XYZ file of C-alpha atoms in Angstrom:
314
model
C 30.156 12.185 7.728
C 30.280 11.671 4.004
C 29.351 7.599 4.880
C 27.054 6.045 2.256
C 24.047 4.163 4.181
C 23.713 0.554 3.834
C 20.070 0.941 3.791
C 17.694 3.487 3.504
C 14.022 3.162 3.969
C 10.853 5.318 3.117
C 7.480 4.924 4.863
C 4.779 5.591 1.757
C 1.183 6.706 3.291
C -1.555 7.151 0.731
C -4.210 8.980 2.587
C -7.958 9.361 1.148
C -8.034 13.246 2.137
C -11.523 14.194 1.572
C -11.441 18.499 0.364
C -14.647 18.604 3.300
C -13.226 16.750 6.075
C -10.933 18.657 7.977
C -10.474 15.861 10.309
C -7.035 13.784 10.154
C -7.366 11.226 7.509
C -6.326 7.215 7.997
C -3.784 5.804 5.669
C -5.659 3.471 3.561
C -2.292 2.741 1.359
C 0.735 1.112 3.588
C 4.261 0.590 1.584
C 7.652 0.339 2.837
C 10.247 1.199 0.090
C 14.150 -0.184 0.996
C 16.815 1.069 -0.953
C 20.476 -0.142 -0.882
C 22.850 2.292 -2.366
C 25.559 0.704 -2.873
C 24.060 -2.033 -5.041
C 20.802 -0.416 -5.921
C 18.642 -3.241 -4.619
C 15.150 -2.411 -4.122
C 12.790 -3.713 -2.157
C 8.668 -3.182 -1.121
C 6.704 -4.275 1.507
C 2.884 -3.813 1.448
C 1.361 -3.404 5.372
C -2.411 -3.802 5.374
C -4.493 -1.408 6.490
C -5.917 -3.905 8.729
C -2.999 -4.929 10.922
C -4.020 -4.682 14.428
C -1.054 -3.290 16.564
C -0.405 -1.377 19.506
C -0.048 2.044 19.169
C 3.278 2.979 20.606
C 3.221 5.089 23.564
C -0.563 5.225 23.625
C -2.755 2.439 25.509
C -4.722 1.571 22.373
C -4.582 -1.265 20.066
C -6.314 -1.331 16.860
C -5.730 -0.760 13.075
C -2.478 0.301 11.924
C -4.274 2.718 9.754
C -5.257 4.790 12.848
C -1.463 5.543 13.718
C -1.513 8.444 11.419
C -4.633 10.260 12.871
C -3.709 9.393 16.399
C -0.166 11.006 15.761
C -1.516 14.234 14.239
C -4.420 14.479 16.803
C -3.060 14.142 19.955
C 0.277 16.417 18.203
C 2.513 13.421 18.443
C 6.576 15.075 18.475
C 6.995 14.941 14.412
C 2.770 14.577 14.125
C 1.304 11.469 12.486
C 4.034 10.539 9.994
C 6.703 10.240 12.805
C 3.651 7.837 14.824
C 2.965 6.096 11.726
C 6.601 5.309 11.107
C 7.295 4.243 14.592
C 4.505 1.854 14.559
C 5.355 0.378 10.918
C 9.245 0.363 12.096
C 7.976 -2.065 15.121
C 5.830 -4.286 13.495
C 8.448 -5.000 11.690
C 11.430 -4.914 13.506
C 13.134 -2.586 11.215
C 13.630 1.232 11.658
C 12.416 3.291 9.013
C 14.137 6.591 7.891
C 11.484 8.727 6.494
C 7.797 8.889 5.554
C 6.097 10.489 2.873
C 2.533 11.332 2.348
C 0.487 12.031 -0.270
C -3.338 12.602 -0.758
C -5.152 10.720 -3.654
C -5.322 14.277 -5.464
C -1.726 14.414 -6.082
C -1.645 10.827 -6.716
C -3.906 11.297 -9.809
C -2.037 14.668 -10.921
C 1.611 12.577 -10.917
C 0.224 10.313 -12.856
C -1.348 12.954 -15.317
C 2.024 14.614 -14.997
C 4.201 12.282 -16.727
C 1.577 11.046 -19.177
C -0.340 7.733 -17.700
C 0.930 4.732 -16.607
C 0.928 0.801 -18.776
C -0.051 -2.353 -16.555
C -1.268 -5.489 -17.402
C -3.995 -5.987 -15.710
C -4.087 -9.950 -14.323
C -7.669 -10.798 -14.558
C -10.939 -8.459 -14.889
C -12.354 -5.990 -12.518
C -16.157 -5.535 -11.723
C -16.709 -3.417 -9.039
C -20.014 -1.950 -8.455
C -19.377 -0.419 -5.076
C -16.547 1.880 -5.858
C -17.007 4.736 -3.575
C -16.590 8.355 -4.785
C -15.897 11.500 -3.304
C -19.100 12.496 -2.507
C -19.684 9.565 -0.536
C -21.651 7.604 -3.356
C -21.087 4.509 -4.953
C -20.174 4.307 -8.351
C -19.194 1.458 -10.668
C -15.706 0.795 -12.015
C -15.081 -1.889 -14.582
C -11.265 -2.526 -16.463
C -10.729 -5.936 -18.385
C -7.964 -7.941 -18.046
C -5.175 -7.634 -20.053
C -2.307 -4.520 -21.112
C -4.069 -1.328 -20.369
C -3.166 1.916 -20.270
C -4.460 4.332 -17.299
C -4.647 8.227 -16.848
C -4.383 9.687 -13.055
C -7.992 9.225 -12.136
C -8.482 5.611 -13.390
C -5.089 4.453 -12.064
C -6.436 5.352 -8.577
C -9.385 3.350 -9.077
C -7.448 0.383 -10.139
C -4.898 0.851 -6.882
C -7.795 1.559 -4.645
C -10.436 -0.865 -5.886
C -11.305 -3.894 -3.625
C -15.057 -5.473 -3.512
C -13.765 -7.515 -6.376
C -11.362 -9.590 -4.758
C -9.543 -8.583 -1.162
C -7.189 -6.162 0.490
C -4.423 -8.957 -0.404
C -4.644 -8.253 -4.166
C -5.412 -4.620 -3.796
C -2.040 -3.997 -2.224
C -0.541 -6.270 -5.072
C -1.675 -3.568 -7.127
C -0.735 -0.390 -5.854
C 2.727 -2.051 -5.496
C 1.862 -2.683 -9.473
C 1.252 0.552 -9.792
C 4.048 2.132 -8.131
C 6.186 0.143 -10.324
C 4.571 1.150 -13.035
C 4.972 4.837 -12.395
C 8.589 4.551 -12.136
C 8.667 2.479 -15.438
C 7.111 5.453 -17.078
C 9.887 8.239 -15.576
C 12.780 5.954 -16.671
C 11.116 5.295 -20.171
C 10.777 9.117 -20.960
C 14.031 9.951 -19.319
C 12.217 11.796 -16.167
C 14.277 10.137 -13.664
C 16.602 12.561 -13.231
C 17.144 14.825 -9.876
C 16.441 18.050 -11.863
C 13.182 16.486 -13.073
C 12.324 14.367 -10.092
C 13.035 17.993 -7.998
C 10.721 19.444 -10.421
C 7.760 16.565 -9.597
C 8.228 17.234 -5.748
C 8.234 21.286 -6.573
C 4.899 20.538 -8.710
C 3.631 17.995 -5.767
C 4.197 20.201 -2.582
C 0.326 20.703 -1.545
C -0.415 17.016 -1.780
C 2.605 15.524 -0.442
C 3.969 16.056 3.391
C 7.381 14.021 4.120
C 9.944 14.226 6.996
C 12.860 14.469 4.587
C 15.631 16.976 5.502
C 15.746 19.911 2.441
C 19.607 19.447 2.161
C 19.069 15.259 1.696
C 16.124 15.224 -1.032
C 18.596 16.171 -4.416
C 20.820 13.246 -2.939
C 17.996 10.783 -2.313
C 16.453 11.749 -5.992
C 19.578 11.131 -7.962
C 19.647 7.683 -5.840
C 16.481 7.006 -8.005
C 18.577 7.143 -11.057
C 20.902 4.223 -9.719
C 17.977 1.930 -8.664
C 18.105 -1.444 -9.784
C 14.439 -1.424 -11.483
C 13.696 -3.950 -12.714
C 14.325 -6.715 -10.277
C 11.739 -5.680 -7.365
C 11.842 -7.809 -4.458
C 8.078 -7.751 -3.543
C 6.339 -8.767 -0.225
C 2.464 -8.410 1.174
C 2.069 -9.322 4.873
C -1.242 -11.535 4.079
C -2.347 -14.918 5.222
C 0.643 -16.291 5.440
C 2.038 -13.564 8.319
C -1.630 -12.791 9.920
C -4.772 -14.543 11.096
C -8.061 -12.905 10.049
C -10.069 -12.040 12.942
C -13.388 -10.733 13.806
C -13.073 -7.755 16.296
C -16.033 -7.006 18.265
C -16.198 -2.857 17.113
C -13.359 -2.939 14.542
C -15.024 -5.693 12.203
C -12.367 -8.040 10.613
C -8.785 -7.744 11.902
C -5.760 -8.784 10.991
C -3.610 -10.277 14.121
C -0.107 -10.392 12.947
C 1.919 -13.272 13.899
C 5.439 -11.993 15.072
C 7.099 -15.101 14.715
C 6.870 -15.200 11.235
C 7.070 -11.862 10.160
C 10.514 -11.327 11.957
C 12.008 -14.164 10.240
C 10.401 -12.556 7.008
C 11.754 -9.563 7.560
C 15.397 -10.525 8.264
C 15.334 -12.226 5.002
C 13.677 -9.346 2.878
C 15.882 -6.646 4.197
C 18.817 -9.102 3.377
C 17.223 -8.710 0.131
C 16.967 -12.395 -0.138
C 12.972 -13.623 -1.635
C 11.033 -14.150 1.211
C 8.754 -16.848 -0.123
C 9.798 -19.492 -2.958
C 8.036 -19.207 -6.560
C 6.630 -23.061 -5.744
C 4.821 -22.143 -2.654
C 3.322 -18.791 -3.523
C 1.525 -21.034 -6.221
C 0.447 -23.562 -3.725
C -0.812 -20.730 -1.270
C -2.630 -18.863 -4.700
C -4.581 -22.197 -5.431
C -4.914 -22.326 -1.203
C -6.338 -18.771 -1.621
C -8.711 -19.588 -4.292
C -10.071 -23.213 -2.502
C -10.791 -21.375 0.454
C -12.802 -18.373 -2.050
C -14.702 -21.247 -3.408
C -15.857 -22.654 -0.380
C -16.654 -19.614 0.890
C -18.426 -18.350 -2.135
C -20.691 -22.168 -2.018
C -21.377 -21.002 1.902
C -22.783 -18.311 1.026
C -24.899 -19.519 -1.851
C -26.290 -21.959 0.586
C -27.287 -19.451 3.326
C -28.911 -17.168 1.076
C -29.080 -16.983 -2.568
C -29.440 -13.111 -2.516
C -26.775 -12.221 -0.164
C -24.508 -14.124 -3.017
C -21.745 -11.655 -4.149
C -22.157 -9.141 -1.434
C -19.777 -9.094 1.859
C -17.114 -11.592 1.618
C -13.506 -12.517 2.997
C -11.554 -9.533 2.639
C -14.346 -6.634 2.448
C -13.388 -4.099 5.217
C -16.775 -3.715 7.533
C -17.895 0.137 7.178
């Protein structure tokens, strides 16, 4: 009808798609991406893997990482994308347009595509129980400070987590994103001829819902983004209660009547928390850390740096 949406909103699912698994994989990487067209207002909303939620139209509860498998398993109308969406869209109240997928392997060749991403990395990373492909362990270490990161290291730096907790790992793959789309508007790449070319180059790792005739419209959106003012979210603490689930391990319950609210005021594309009080609930975060870190200590001296708040039970 030739109307311009006031809204339009992307599901992104980053799946770990191991080559010898044919099995659906979970979606270890939840983002919702809002985009206002007429002003160019962006927004993104990190969903934690953890989120416990009914599945809709199934009797199950659990992770909100499982929506995606469920969906392609049982062939859901649409297959796990259109599950995923549906269960993302009523979490959070809001419907959600389309999804796309992609597979860690195309995640690492985007980024080698347009030359490697710059972040600043907050503090440093020590993480001796990065897991690799092959099922191993491996170590990955990056110091604080401006770095910049080829395709395979950027992945490790989004995907990283026995340093700190899911919390900050979805803080950086939002970082990351960002950081990706600073690098295709510094070297001029964000245009729908090149952006066309990047979903041409892209088509075995990535799987989307988006109609053929919409994507050159939707690309040359990108172009009219308002970049640089983000408005970020993660649905931690402050929208969830951590939870110990008998066969699922830690949980996150997510409490509805403060993630509506939330919600209403992100997608009016108002801040949803003020700059004072995310500082009081980082020094809240990092009390709580301590304690827990002087716990542990006290149980057992040798069990000190091992499982902790925020370490996903295997």
């Amino acid at each position: 009808d030739g109307v311009t949406p006031e809204r339009i909103t992307f599901l992104l699912l980053g799946v770990d798609q191991r080559p010898d698994d044919p099995s659906p994989p979970r979606t270890d990487n939840i983002i919702v991406l809002t985009v206002e067209p007429q002003s160019g207002k962006v927004g993104m909303v990190s969903v934690p893997r953890d989120m416990f939620v009914s599945i809709p139209g199934f009797d199950y509860s659990g992770k909100i990482n499982t929506a995606y498998p469920i969906g392609e398993s049982s062939k859901y109308p649409g297959g796990g994308g259109a599950l995923a969406k549906k269960t993302v869209s009523e979490l959070l109240g809001y419907p959600i347009d389309y999804y796309v997928k992609i597979n860690f392997d195309g995640f690492v060749k985007i980024v080698d595509l347009i030359g490697g991403i710059d972040v600043v990395v907050p503090k440093t990373i020590h993480d001796e129980e990065y897991p690799t492909i092959d099922y191993g362990i491996e170590t990955f270490h990056i110091d604080a400070g401006p770095q910049h990161l080829d395709g395979e290291t950027a992945l490790k730096y989004a995907r990283t987590r026995h340093a700190d907790d899911d919390f900050e790992r979805a803080k950086r793959q939002q970082q990351v994103l960002l950081a990706v789309k600073d690098k295709l508007v510094q070297n001029k790449l964000m245009t729908t001829l090149h952006l066309l070319d990047l979903v041409r180059l892209m088509n075995d790792s990535v799987e989307h819902d988006i109609p053929p005739m919409e994507l050159p419209g939707l690309l040359s959106l990108a172009s009219k983004m308002q970049i640089n003012n983000v408005n970020q979210l993660v649905l931690d603490t402050r929208y969830a209660q951590i939870v110990t689930h008998d066969t699922l391990g830690w949980i996150l319950v997510p409490n509805r009547a403060k993630i509506r609210p939330a919600m209403d005021t992100f997608f009016a594309g108002q801040p949803t928390v003020d700059e004072a009080n995310v500082e009081a609930l980082v020094q809240q975060q990092a009390r709580q850390e301590a304690d827990l870190a002087r716990q542990q200590v006290r149980n057992d001296f040798q069990t000190f740096g091992g499982r902790h708040l925020g370490q996903e039970v295997e």
